[in-house]
CSV table of N, CA, C and O in Angstrom, one decimal:
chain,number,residue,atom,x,y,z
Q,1,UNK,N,87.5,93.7,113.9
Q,1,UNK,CA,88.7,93.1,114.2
Q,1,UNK,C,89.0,91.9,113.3
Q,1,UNK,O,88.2,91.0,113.3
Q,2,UNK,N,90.1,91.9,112.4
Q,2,UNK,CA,90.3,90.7,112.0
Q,2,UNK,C,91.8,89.8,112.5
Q,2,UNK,O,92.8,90.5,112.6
Q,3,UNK,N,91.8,88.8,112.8
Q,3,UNK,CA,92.9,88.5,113.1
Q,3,UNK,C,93.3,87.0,111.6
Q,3,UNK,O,92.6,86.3,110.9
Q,4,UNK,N,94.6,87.3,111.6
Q,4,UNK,CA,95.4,86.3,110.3
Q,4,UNK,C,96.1,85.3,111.0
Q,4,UNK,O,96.7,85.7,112.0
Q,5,UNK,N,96.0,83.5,110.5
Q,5,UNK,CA,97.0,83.3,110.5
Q,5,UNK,C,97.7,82.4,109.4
Q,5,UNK,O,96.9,81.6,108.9
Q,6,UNK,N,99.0,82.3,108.9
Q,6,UNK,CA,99.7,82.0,108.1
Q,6,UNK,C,99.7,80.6,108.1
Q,6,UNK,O,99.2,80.0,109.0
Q,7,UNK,N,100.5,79.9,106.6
Q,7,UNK,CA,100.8,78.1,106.9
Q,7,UNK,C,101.3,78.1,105.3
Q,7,UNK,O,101.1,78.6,104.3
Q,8,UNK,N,101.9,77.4,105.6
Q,8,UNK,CA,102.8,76.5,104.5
Q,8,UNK,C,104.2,77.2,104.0
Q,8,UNK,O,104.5,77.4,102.8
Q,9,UNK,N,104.7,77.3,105.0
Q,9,UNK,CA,106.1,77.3,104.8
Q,9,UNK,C,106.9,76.5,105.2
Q,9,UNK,O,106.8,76.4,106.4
Q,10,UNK,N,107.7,75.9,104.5
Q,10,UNK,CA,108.5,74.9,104.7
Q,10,UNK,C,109.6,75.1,104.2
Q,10,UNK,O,109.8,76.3,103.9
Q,11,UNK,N,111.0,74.0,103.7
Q,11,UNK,CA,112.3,74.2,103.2
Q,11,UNK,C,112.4,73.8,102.0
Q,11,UNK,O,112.7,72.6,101.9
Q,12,UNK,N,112.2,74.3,100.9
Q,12,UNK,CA,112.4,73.9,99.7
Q,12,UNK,C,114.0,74.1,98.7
Q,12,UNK,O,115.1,74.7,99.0
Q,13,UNK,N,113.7,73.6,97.9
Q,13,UNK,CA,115.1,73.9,97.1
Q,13,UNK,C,115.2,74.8,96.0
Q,13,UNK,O,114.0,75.0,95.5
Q,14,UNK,N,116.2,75.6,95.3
Q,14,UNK,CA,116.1,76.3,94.6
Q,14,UNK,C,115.3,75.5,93.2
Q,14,UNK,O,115.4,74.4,92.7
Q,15,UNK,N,114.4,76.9,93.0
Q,15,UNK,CA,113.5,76.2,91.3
Q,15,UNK,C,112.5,75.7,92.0
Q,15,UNK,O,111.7,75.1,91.3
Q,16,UNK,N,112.1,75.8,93.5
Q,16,UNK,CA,110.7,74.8,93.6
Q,16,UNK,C,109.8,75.9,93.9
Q,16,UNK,O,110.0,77.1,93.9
Q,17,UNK,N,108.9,75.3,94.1
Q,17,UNK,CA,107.3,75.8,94.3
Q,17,UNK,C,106.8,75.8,95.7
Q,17,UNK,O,107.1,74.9,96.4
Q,18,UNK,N,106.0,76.9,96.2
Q,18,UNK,CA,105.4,76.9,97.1
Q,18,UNK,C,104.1,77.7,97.3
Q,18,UNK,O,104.0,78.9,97.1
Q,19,UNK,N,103.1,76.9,97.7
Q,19,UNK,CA,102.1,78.3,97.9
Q,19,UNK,C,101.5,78.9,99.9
Q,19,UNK,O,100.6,78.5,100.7
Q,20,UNK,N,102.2,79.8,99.7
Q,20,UNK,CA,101.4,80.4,101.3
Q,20,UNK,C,99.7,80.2,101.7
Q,20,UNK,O,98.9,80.2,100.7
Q,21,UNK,N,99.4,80.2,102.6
Q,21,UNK,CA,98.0,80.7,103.1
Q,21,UNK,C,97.7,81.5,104.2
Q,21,UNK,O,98.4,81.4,105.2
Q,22,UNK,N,96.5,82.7,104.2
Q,22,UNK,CA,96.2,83.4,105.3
Q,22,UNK,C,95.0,83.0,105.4
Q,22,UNK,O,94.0,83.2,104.7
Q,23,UNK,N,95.1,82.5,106.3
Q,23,UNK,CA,93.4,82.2,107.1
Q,23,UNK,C,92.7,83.1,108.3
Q,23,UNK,O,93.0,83.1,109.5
Q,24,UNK,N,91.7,84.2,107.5
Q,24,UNK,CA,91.8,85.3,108.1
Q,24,UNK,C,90.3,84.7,109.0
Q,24,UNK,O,89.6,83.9,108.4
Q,25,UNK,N,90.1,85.2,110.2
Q,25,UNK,CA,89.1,85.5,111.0
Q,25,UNK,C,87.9,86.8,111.2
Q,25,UNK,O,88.6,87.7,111.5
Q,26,UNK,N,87.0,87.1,111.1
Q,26,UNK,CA,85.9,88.1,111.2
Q,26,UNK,C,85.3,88.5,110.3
Q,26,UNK,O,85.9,88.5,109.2
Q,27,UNK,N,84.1,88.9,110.2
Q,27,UNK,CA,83.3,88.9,109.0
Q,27,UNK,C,83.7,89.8,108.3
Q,27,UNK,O,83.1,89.5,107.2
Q,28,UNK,N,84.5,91.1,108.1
Q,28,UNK,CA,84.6,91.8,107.2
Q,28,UNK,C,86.2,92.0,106.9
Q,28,UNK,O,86.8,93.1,106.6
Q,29,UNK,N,86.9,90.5,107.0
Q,29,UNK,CA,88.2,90.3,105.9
Q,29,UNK,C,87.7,90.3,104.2
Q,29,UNK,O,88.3,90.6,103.2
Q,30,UNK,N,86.4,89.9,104.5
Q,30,UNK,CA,86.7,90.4,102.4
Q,30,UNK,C,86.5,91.6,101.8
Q,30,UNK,O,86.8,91.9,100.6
Q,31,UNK,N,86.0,92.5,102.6
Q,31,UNK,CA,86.5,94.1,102.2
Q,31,UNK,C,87.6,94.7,102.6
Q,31,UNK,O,87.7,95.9,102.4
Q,32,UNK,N,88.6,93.9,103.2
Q,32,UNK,CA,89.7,94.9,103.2
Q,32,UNK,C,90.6,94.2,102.2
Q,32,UNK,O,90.3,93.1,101.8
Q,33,UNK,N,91.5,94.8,101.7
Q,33,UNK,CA,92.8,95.2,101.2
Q,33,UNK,C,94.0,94.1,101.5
Q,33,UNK,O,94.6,94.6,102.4
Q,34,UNK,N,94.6,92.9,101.2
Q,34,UNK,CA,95.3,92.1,101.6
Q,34,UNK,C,97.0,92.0,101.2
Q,34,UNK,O,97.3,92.2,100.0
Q,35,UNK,N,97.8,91.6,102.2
Q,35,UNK,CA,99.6,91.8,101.6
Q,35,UNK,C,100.1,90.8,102.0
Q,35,UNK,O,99.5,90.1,102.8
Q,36,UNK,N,101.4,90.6,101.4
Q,36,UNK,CA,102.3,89.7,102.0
Q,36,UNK,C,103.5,90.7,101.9
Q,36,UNK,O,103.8,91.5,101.0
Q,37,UNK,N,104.0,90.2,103.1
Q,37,UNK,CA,105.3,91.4,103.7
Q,37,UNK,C,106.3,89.8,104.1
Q,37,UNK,O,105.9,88.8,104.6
Q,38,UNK,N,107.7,89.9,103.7
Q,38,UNK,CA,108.5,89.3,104.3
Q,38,UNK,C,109.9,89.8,105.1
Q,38,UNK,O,110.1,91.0,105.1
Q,39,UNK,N,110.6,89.0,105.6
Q,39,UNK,CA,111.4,89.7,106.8
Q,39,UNK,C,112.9,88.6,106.7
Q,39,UNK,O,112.7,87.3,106.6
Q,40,UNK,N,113.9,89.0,106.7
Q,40,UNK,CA,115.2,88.3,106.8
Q,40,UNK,C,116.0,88.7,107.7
Q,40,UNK,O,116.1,89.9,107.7
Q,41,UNK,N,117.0,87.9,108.8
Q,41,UNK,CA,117.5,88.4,109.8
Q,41,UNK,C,118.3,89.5,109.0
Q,41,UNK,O,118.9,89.6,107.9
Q,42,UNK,N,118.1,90.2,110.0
Q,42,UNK,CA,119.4,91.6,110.3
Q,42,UNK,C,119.0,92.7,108.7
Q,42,UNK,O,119.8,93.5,108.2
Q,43,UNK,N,117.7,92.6,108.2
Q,43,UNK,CA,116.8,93.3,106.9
Q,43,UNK,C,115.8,93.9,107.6
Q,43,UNK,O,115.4,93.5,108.7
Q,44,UNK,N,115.6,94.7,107.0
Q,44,UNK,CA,114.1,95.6,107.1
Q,44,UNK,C,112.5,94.9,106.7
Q,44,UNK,O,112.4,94.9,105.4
Q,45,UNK,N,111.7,94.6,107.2
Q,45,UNK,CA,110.6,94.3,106.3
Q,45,UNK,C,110.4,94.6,105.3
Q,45,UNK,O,110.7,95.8,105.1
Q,46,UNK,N,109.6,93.6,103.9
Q,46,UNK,CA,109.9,94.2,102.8
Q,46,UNK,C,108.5,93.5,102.3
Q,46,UNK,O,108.0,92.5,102.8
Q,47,UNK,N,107.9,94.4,101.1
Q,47,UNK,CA,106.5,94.5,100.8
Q,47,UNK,C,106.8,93.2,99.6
Q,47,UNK,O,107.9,93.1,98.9
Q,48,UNK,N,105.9,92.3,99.5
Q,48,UNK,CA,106.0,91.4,98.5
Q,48,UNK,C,104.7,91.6,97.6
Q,48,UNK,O,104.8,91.9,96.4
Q,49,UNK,N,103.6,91.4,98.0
Q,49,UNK,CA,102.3,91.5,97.2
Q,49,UNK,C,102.1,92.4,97.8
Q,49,UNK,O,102.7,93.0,98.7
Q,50,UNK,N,100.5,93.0,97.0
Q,50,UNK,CA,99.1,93.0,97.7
Q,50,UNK,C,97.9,92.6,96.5
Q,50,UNK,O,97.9,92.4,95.2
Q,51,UNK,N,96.9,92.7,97.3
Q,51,UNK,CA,95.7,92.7,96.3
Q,51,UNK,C,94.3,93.2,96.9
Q,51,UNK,O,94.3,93.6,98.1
Q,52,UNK,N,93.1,93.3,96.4
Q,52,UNK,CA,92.4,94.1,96.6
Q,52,UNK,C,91.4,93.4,97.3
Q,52,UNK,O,91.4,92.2,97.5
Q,53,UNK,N,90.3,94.4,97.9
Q,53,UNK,CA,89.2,93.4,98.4
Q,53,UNK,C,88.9,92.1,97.8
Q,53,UNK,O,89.1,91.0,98.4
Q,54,UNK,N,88.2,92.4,96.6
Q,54,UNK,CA,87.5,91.8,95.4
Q,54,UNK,C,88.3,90.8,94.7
Q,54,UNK,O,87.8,89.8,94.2
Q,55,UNK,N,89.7,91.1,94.8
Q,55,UNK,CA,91.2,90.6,93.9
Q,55,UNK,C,91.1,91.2,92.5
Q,55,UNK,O,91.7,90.6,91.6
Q,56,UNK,N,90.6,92.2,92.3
Q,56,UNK,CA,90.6,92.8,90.8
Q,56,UNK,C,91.6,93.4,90.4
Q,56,UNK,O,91.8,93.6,89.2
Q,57,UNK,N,92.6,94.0,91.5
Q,57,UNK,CA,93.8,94.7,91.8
Q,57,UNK,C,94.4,93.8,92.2
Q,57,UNK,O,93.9,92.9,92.9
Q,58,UNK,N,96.1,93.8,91.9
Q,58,UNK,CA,97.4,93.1,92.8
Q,58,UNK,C,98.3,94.1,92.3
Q,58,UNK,O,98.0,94.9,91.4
Q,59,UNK,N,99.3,93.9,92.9
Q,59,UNK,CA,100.1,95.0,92.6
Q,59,UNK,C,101.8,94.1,93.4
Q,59,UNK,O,101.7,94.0,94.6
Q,60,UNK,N,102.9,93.5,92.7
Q,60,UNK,CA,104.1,93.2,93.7
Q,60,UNK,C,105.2,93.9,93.4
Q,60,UNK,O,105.3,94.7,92.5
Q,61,UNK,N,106.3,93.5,94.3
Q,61,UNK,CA,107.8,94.1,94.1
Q,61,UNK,C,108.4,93.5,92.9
Q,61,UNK,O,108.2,92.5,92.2
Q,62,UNK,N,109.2,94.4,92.9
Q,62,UNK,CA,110.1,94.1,91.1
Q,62,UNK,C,110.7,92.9,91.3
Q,62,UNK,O,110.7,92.4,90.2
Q,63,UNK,N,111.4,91.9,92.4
Q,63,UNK,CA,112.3,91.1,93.0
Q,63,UNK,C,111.3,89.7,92.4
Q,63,UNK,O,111.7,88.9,91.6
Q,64,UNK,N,109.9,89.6,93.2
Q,64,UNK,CA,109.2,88.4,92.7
Q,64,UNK,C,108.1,88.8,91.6
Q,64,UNK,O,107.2,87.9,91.7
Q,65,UNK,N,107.9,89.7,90.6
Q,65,UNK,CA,107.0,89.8,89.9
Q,65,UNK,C,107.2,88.4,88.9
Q,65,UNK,O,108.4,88.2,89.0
Q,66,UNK,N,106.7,87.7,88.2
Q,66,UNK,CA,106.9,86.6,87.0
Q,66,UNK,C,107.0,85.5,88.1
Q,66,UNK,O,106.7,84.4,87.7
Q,67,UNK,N,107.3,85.6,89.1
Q,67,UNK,CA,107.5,84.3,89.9
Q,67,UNK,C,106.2,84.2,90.9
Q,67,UNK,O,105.7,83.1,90.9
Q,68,UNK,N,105.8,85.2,91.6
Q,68,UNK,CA,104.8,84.9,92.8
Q,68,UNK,C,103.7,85.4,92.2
Q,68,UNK,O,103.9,86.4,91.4
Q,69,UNK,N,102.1,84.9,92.5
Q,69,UNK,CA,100.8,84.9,92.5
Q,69,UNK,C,100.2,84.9,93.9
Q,69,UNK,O,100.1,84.0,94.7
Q,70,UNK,N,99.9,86.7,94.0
Q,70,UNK,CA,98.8,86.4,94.9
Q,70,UNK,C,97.5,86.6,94.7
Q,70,UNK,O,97.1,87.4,93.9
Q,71,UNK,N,96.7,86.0,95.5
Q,71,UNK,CA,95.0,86.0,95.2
Q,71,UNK,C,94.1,85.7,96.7
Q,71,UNK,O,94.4,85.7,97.8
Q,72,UNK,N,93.2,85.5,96.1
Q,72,UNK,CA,91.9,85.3,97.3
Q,72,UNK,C,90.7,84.8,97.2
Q,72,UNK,O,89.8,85.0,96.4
Q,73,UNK,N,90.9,84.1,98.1
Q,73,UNK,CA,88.8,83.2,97.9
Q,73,UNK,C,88.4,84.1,99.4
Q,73,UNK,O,88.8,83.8,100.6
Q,74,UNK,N,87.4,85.4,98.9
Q,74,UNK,CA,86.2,85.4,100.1
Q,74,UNK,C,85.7,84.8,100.6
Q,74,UNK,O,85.9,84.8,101.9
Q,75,UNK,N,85.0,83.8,100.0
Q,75,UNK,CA,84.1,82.4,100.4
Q,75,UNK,C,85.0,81.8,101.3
Q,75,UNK,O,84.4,81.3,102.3
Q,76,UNK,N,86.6,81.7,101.4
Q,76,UNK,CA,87.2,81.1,102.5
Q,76,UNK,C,87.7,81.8,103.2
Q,76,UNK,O,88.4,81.2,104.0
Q,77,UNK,N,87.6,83.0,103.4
Q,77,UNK,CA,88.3,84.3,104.3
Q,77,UNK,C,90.1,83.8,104.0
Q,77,UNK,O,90.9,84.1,104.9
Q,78,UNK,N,90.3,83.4,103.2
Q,78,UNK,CA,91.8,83.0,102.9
Q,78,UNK,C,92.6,84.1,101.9
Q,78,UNK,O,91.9,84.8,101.2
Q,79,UNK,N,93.9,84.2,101.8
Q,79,UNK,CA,94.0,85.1,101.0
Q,79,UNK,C,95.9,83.9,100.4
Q,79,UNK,O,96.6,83.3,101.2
Q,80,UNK,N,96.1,84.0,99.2
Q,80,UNK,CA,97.1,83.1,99.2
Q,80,UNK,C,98.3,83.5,98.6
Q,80,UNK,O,98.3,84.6,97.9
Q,81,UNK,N,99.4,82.9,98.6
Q,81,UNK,CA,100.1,83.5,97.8
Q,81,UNK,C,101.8,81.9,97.1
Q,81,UNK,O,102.7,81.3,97.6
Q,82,UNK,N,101.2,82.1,95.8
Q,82,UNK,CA,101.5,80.8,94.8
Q,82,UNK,C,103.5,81.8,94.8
Q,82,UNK,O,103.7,83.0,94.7
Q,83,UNK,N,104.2,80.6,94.9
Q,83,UNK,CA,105.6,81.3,94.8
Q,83,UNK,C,106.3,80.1,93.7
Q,83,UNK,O,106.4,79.0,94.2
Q,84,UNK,N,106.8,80.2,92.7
Q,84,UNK,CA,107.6,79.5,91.9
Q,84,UNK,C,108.8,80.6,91.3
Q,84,UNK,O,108.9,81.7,90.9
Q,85,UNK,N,109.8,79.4,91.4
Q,85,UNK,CA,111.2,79.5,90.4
Q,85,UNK,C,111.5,79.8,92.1
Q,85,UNK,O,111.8,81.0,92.1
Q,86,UNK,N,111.5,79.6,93.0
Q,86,UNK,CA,112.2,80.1,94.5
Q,86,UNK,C,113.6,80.0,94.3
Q,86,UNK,O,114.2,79.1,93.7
Q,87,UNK,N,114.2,81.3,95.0
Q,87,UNK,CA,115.8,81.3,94.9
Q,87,UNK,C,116.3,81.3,96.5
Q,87,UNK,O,115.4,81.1,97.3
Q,88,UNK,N,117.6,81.6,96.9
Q,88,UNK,CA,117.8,81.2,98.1
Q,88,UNK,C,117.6,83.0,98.9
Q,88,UNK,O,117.6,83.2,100.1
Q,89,UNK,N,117.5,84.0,97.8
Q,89,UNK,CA,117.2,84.9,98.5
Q,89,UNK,C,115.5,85.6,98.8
Q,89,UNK,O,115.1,86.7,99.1
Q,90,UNK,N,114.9,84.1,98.6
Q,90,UNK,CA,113.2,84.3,99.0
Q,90,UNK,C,113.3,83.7,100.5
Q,90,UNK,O,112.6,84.0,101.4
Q,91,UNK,N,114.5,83.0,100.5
Q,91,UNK,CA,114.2,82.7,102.3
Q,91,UNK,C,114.1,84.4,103.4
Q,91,UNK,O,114.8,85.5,103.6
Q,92,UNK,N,112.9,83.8,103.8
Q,92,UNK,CA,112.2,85.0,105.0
Q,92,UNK,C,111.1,84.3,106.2
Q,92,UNK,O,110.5,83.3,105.9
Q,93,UNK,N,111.1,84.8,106.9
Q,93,UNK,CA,109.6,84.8,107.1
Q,93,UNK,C,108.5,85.5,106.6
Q,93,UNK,O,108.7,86.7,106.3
Q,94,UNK,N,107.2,84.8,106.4
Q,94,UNK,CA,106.6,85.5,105.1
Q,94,UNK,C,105.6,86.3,106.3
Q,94,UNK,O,105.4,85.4,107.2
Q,95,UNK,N,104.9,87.4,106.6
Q,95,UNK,CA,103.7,88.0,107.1
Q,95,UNK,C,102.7,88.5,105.7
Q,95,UNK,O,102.9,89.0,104.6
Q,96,UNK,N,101.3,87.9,106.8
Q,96,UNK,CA,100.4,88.4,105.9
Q,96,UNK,C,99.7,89.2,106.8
Q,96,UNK,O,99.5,88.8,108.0
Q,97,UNK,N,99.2,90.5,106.2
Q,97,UNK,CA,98.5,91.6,106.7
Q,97,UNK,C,97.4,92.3,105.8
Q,97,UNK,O,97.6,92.1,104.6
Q,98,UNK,N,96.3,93.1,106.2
Q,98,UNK,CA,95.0,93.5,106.3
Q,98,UNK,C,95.0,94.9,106.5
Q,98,UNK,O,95.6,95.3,107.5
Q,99,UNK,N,94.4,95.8,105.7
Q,99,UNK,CA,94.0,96.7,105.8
Q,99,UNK,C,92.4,97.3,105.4
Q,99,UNK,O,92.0,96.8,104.3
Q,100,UNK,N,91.6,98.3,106.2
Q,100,UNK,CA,90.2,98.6,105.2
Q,100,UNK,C,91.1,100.0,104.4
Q,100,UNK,O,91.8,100.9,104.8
Q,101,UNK,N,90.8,99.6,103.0
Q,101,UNK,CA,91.3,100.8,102.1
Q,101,UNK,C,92.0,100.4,100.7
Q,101,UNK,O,91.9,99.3,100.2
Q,102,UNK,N,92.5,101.4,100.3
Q,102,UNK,CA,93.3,100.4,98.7
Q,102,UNK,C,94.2,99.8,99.1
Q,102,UNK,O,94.4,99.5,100.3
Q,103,UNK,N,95.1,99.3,97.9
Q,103,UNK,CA,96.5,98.7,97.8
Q,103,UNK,C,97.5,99.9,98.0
Q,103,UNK,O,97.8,100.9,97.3
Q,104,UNK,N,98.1,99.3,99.2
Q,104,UNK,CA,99.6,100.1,99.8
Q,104,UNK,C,100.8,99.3,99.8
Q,104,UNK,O,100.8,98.2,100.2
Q,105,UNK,N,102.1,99.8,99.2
Q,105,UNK,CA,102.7,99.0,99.8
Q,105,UNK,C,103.9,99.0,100.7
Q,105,UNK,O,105.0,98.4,100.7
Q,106,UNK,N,103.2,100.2,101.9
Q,106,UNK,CA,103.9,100.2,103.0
Q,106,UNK,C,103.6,99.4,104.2
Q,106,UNK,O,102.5,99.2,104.5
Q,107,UNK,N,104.7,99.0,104.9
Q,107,UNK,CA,103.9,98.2,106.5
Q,107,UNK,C,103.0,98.8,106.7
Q,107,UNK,O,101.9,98.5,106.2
Q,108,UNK,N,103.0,100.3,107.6
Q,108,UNK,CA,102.9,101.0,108.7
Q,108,UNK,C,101.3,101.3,107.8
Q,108,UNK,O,100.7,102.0,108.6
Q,109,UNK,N,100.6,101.1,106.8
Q,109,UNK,CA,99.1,101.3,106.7
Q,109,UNK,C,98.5,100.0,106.5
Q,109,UNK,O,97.4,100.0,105.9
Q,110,UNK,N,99.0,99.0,107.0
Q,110,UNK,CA,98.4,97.5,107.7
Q,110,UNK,C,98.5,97.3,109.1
Q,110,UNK,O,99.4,97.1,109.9
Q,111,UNK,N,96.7,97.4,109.1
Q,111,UNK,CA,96.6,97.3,111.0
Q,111,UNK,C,96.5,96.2,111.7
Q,111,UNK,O,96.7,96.0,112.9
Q,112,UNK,N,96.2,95.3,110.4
Q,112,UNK,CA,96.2,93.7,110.7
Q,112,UNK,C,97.3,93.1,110.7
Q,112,UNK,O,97.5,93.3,109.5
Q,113,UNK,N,98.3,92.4,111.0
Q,113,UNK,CA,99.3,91.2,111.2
Q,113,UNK,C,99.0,90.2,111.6
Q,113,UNK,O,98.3,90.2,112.6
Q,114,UNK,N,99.5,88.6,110.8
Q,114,UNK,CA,99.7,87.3,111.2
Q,114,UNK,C,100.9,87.6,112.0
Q,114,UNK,O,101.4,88.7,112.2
Q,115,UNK,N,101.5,86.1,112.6
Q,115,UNK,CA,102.9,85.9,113.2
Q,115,UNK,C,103.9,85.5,112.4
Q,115,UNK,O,105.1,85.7,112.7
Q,116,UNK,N,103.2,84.7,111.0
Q,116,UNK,CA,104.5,85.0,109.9
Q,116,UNK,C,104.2,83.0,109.8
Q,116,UNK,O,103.6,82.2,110.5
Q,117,UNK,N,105.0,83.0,108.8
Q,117,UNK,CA,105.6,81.3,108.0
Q,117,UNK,C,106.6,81.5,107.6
Q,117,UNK,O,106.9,82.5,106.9
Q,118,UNK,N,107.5,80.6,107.9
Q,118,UNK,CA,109.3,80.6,108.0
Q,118,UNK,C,109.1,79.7,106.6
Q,118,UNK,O,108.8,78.5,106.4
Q,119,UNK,N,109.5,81.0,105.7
Q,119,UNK,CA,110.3,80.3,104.2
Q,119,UNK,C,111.9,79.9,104.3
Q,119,UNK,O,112.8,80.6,104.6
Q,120,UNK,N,112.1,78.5,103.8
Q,120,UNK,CA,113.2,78.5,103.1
Q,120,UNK,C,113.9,78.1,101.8
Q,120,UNK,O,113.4,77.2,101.1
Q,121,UNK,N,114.9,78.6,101.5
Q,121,UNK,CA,115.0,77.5,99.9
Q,121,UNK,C,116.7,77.7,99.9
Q,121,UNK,O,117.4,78.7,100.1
Q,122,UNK,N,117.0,76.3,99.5
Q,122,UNK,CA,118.4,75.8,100.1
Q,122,UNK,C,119.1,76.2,98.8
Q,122,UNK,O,118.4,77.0,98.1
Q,123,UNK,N,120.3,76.0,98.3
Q,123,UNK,CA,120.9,76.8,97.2
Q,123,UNK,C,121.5,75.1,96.8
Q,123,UNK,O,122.2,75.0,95.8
């Protein structure tokens, strides 16, 4: 069982920086498979990162590639995700989720969910 939870989202302005955190629980978060999924009212969830057990693999959406870094420290069961040049259509709530297996980047093969960090960035 692992359980996630999220931090550092706040209201930023367009052009700024932000970096997410997942602070995962149970001893075997550093073999699974880690994502960031975000969510905008009246939108579908939408796949932003992922990366691999190890972090040797990442893989993101065409929307934040050159802008967002995600990564991971084992040693802190954390998994992170660095966001620069933010525009006003990064405001979401951000979820991070957990899977044992490769990099997917569908919801529905992440068994793990946080409750999410409310991004915003003002225009």
């Amino acid at each position: 069982q692992v359980q996630l939870v999220e931090s550092g989202g706040v209201l930023v302005q367009t052009g700024g920086s932000l970096r997410l955190s997942c602070a995962a629980s149970g001893r075997t978060f550093s073999s699974y498979a880690s994502c960031w999924f975000r969510q905008s009212p009246g939108k579908e969830r939408e796949f932003v990162a992922a990366i691999s057990w190890n972090g040797g693999s990442s893989t993101y959406a065409d929307s934040v590639k050159g802008r967002f870094t995600i990564s991971r420290d084992n040693a802190k069961n954390t998994v992170y995700l660095q966001m620069n040049s933010l525009k006003p259509e990064d405001t979401a709530l951000y979820y991070c989720a957990a899977r044992s297996g490769g990099l997917v980047a569908s919801s529905g093969a992440y068994a793990y969910w946080g409750r999410g960090t409310q991004v915003s960035v003002s225009s």
